[in-house]
mmCIF file of C-alpha atoms and ligand atoms in Angstrom:
data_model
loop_
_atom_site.group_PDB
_atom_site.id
_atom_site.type_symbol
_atom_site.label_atom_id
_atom_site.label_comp_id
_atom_site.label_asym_id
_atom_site.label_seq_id
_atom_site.Cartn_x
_atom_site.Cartn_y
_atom_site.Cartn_z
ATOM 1 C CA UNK A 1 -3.064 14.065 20.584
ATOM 2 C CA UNK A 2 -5.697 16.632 19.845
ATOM 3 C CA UNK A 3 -6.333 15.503 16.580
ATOM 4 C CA UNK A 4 -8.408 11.866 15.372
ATOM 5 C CA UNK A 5 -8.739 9.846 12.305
ATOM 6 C CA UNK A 6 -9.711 6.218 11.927
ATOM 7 C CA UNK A 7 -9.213 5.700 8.258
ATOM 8 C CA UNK A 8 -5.470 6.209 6.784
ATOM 9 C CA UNK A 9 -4.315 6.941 2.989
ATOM 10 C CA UNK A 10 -0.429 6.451 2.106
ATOM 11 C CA UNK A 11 -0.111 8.027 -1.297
ATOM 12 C CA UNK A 12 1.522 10.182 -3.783
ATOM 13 C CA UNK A 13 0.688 14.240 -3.186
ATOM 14 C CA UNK A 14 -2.153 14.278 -5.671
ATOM 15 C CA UNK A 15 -4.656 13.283 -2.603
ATOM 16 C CA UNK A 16 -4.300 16.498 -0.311
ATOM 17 C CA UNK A 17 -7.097 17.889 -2.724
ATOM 18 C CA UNK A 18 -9.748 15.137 -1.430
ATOM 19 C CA UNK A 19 -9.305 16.652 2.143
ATOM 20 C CA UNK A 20 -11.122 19.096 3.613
ATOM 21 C CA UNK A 21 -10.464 21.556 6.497
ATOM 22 C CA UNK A 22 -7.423 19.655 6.548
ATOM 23 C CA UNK A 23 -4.185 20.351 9.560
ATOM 24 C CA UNK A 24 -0.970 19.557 9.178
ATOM 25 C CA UNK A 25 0.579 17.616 12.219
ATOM 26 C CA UNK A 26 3.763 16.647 13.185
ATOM 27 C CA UNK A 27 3.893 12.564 14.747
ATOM 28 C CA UNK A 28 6.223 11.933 16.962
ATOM 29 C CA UNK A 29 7.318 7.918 17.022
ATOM 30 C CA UNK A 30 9.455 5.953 18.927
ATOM 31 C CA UNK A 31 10.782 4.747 15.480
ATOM 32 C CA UNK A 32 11.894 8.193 14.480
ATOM 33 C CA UNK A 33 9.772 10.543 11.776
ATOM 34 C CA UNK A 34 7.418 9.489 9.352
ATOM 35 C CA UNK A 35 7.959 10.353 6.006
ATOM 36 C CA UNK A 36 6.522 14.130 6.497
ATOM 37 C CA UNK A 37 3.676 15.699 8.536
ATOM 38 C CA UNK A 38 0.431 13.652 8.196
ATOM 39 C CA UNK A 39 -2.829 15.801 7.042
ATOM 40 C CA UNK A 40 -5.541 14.980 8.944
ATOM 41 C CA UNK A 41 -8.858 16.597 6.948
ATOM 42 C CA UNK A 42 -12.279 15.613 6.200
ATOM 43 C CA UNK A 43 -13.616 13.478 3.355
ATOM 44 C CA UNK A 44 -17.701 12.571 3.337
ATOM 45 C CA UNK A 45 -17.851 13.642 6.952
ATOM 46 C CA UNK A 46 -15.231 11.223 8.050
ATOM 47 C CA UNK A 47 -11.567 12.177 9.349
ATOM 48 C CA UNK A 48 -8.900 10.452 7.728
ATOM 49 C CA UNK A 49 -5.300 11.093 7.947
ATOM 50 C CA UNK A 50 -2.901 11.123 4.985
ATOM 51 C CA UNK A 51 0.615 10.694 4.910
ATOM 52 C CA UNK A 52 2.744 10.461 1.723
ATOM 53 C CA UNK A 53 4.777 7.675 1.670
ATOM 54 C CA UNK A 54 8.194 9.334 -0.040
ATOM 55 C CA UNK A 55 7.103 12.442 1.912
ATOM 56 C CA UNK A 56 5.837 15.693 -0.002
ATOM 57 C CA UNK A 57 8.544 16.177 -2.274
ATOM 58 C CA UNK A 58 9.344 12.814 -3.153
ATOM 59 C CA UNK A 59 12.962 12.639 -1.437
ATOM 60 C CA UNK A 60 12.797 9.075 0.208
ATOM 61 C CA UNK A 61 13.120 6.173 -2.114
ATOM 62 C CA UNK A 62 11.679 3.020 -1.400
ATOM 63 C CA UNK A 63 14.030 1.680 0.736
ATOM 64 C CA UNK A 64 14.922 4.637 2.779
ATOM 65 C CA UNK A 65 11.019 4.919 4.109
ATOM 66 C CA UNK A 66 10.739 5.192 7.210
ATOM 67 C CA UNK A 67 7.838 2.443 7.734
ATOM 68 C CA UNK A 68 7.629 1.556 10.688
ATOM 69 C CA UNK A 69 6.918 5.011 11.907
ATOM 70 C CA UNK A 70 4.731 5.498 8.967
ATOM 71 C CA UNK A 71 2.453 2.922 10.494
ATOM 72 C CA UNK A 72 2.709 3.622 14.136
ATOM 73 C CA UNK A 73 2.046 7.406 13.238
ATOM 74 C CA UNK A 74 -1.590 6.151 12.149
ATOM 75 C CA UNK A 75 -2.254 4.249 15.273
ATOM 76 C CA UNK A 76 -1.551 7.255 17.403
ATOM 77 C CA UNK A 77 -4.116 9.177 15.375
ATOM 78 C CA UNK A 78 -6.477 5.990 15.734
ATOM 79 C CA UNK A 79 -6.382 5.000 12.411
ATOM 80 C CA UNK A 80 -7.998 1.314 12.371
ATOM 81 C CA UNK A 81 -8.289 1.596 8.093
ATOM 82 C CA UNK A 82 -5.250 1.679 6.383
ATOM 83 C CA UNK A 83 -5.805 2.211 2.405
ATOM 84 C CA UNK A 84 -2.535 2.014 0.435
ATOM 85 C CA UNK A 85 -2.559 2.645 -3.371
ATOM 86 C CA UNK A 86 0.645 2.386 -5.137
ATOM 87 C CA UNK A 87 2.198 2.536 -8.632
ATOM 88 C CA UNK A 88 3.062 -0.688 -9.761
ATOM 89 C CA UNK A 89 4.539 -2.812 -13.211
ATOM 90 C CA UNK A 90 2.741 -6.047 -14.509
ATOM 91 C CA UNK A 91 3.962 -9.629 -14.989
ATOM 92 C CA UNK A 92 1.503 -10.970 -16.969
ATOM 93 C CA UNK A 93 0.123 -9.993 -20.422
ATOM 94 C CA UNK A 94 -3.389 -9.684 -18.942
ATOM 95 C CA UNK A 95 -2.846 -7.629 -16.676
ATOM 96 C CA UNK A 96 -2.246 -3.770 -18.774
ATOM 97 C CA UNK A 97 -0.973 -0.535 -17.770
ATOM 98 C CA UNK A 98 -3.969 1.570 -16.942
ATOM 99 C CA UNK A 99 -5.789 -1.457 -14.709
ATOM 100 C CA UNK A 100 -6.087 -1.539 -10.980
ATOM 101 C CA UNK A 101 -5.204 -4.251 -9.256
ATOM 102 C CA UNK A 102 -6.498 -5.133 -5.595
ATOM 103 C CA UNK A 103 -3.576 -7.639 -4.731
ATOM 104 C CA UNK A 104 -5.198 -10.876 -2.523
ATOM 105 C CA UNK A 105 -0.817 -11.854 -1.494
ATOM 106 C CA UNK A 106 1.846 -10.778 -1.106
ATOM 107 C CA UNK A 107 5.937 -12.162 -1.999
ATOM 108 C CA UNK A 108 8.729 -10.230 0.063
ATOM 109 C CA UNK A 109 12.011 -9.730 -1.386
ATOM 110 C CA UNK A 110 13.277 -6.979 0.311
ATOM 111 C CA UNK A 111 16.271 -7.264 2.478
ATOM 112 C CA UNK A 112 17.413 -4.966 5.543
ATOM 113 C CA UNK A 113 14.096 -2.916 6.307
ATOM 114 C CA UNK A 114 13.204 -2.407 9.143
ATOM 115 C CA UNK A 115 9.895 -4.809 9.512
ATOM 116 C CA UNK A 116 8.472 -5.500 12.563
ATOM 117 C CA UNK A 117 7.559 -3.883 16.047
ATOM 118 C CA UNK A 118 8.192 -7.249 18.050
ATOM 119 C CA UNK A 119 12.065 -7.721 18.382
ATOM 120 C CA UNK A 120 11.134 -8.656 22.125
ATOM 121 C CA UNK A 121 11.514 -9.203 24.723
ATOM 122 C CA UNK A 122 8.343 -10.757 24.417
ATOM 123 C CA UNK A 123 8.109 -12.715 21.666
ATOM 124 C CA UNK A 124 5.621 -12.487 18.733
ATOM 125 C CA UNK A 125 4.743 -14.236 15.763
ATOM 126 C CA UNK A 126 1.687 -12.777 13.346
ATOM 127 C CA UNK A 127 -0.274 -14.526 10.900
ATOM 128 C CA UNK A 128 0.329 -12.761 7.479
ATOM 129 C CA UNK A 129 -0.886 -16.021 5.581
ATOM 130 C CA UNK A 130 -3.781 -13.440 4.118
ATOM 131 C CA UNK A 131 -1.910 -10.133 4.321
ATOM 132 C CA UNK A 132 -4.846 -8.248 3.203
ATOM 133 C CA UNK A 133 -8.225 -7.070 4.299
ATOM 134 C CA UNK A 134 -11.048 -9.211 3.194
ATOM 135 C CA UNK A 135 -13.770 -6.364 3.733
ATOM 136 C CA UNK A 136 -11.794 -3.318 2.792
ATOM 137 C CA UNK A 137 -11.037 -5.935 -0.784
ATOM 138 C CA UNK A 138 -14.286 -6.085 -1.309
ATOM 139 C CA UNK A 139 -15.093 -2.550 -0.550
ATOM 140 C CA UNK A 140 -12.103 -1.537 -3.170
ATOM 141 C CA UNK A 141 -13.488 -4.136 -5.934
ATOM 142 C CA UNK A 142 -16.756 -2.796 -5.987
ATOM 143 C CA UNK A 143 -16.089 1.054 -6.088
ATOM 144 C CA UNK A 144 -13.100 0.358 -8.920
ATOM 145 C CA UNK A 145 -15.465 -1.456 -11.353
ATOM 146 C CA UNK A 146 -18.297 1.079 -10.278
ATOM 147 C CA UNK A 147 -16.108 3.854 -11.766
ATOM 148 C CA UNK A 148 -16.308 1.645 -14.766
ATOM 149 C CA UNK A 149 -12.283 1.229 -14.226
ATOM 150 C CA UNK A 150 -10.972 -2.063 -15.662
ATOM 151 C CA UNK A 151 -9.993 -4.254 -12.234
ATOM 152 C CA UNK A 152 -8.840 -7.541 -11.188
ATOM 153 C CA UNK A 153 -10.507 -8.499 -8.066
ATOM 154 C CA UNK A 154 -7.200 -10.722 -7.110
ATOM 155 C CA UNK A 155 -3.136 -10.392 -7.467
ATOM 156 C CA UNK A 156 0.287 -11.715 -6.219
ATOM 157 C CA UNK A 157 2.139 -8.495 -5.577
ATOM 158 C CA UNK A 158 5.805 -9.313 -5.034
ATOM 159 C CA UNK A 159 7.803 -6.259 -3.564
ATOM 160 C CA UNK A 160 11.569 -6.245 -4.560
ATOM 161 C CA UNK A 161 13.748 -4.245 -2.698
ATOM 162 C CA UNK A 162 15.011 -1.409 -5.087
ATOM 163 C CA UNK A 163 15.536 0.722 -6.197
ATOM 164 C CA UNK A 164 16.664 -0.687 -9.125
ATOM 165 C CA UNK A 165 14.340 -2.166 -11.440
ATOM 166 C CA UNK A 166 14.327 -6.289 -12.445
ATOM 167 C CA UNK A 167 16.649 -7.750 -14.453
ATOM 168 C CA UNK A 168 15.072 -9.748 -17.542
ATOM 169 C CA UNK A 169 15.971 -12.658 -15.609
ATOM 170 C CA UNK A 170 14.757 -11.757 -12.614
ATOM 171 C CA UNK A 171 11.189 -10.789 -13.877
ATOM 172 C CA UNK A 172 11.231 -13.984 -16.363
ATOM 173 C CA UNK A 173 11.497 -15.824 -13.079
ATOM 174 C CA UNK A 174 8.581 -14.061 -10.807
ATOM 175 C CA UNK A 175 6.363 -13.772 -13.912
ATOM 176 C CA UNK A 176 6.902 -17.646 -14.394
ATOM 177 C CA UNK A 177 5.639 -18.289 -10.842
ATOM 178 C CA UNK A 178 2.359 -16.493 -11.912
ATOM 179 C CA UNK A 179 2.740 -13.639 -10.008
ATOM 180 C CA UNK A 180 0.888 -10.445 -11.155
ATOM 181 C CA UNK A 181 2.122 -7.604 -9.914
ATOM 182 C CA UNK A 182 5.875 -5.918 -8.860
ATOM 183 C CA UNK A 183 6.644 -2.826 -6.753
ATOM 184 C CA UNK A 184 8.608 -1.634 -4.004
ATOM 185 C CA UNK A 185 6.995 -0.734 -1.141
ATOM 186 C CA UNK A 186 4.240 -3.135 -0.337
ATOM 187 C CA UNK A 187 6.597 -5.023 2.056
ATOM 188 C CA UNK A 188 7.045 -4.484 5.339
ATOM 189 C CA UNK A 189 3.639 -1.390 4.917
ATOM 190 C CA UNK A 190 1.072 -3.822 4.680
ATOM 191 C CA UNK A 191 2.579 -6.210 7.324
ATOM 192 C CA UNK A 192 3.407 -3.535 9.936
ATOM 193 C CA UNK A 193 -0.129 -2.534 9.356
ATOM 194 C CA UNK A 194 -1.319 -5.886 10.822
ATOM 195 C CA UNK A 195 1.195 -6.240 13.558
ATOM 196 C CA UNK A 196 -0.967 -2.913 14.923
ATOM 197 C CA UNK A 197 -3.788 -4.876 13.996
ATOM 198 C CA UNK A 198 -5.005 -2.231 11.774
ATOM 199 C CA UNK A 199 -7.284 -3.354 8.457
ATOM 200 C CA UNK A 200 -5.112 -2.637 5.575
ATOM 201 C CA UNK A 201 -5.680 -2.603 1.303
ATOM 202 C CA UNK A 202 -3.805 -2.019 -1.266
ATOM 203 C CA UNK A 203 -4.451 -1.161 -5.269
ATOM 204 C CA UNK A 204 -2.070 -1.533 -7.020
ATOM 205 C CA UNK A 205 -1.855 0.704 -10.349
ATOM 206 C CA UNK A 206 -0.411 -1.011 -12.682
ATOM 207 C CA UNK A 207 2.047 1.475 -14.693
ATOM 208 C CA UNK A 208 4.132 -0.196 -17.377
ATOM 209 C CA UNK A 209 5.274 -4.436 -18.026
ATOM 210 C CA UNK A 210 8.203 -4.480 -16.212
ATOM 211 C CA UNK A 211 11.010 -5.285 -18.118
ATOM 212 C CA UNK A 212 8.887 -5.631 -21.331
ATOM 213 C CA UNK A 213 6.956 -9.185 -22.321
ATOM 214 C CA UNK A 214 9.330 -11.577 -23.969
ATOM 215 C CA UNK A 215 8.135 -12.797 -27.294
ATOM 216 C CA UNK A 216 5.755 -9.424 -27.576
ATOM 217 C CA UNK A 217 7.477 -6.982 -29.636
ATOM 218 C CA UNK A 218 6.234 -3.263 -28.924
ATOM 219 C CA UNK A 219 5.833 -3.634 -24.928
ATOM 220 C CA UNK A 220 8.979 -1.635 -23.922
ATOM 221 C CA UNK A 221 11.002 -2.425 -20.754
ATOM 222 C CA UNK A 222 10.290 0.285 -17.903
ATOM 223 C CA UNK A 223 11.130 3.877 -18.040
ATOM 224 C CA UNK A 224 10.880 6.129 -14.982
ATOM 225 C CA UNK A 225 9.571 8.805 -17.734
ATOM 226 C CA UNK A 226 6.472 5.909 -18.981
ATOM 227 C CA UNK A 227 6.046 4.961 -15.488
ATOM 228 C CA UNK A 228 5.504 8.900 -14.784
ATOM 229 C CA UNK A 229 2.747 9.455 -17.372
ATOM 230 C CA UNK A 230 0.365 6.580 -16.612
ATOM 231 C CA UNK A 231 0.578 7.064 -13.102
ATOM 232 C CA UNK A 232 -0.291 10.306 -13.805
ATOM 233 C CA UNK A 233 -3.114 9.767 -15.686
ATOM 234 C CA UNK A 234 -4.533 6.876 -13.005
ATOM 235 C CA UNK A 235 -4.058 9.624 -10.161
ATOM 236 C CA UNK A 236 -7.940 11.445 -11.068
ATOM 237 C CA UNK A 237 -8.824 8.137 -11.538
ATOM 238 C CA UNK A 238 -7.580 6.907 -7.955
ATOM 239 C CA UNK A 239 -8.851 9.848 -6.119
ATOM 240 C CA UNK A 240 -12.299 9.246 -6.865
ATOM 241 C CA UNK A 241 -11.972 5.899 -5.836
ATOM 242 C CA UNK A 242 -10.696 6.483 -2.575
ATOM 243 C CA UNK A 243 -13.488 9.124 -2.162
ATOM 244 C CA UNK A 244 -16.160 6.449 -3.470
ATOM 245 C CA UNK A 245 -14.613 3.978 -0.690
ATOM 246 C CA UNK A 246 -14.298 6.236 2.193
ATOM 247 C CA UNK A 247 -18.231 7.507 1.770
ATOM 248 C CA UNK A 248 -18.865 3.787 1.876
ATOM 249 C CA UNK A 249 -17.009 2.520 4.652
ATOM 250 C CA UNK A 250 -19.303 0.179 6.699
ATOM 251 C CA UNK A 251 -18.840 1.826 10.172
ATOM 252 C CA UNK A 252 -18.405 -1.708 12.147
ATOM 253 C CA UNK A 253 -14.688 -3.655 11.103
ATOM 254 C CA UNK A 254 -16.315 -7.592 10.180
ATOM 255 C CA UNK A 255 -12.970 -9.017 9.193
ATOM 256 C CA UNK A 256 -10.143 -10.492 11.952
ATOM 257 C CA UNK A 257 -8.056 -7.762 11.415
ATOM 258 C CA UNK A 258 -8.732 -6.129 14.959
ATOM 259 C CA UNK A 259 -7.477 -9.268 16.822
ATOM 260 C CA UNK A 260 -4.294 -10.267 15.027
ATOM 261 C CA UNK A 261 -2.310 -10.524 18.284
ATOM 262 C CA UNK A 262 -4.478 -12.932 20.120
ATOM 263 C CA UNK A 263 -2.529 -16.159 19.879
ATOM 264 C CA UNK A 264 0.519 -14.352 18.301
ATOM 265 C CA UNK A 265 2.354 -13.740 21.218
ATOM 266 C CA UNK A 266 4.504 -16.712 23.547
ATOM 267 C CA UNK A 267 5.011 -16.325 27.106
HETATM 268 ZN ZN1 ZN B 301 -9.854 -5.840 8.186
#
């Protein structure tokens, strides 16, 4: 393949205007299609590919993503950066709609996706006990409060399977366990991302409180239509974060995430 990237950005269509002299290219996978045709551009002199994750009009929901050839689409192009924003509800009281998050674990409760590139014959078991980047985290933390954007340098993002939103009870239980942050497609993205031992982060942008805060009168249970209108209000906001990041990119990787097979496989 002609053309090269090594940093990635899954996002909503907003971010085609950070790239410049960008192509359109089709990625063939041996996982099928990724969710459209990734744009590979320029942004402060470095290529980076972009792919949205429902695809450009927003047809695939959550669970119908395609993420596995998401993922391996960005390894072809020599992506070794993976940054992965995503709209996102709150657990906690602390944590408001118009905050970015930059989630430190992860909870999976997703069922039936598709979420790994090791079903053998040789078998392979990762280490996801940190599932995200330490250095891109850092990288993210600094640029956000930069920007003067309120953060949290640290979050438990569990990703339910939708794409349905929580019951009371469910989100009464997850909030309980302290857990900050809920969304949908988190799980398997960032994991598949370290099975091709690629460096991934995410931000998570935190939208609406879930199914409302019990005993807080006034916080409303989600809408898709107040969901909508933050999100679009954090997507300036996001962009010029990404763009902060990417111009300040250390060029060498420091973390582990370049060597998460060694020891992973049995044979
Ligand atoms: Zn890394």
């Amino acid at each position: 393949m002609k053309e090269r990237a090594g940093i990635g950005v899954f996002g909503g269509s907003g971010f085609y205007t950070l790239l410049s002299n960008a192509r359109e290219i089709k990625v063939e996978t041996p996982y099928g299609a990724p969710s459209d045709l990734v744009a590979v551009g320029e942004i402060a002199g470095r290529q980076v590919a972009f792919l949205p994750r429902h695809g450009k009009s927003h047809h695939l929901p959550p669970h119908m993503i395609n993420y596995r050839a998401n993922l391996w689409a960005m390894k072809e192009l020599g992506v070794e950066r993976i940054i992965g924003p995503c709209a996102a509800g709150s657990l906690q009281a602390r944590v408001q709609p118009g905050h970015f998050v930059v989630c430190d674990q992860l909870v999976d409760r997703t069922h039936g996706r598709k979420d790994t590139f090791y079903d053998g014959p040789i078998t392979t078991h990762v280490s996801f006990a940190y599932p995200y980047c330490p250095q891109m985290r850092g990288l993210a933390v600094d640029v956000i409060r930069q920007a003067g954007i309120p953060c949290h340098d640290r979050g438990t993002v569990v990703t339910i399977q939708g794409p349905r939103f929580s019951t009371v009870a469910e989100s009464r239980w997850y909030a309980s366990l302290g857990w900050e942050v809920i969304n949908m497609t988190q799980y398997p993205e960032a994991y598949l991302a370290r099975e091709l031992e690629m460096c991934y982060v995410n931000i998570s942008l935190i939208t609406d409180y879930d199914v409302g805060l019990e005993g807080q009168p006034g916080i409303e249970p989600v809408t898709h239509e107040s969901v909508l209108q933050v999100f679009a209000a954090n997507n300036e906001r996001i962009k010029q974060v990404i763009h902060a990041m990417i111009e300040r990119m250390p060029a060498e990787r420091t973390c582990r995430c370049g060597s998460a097979l060694e020891g992973a496989r049995l044979s």
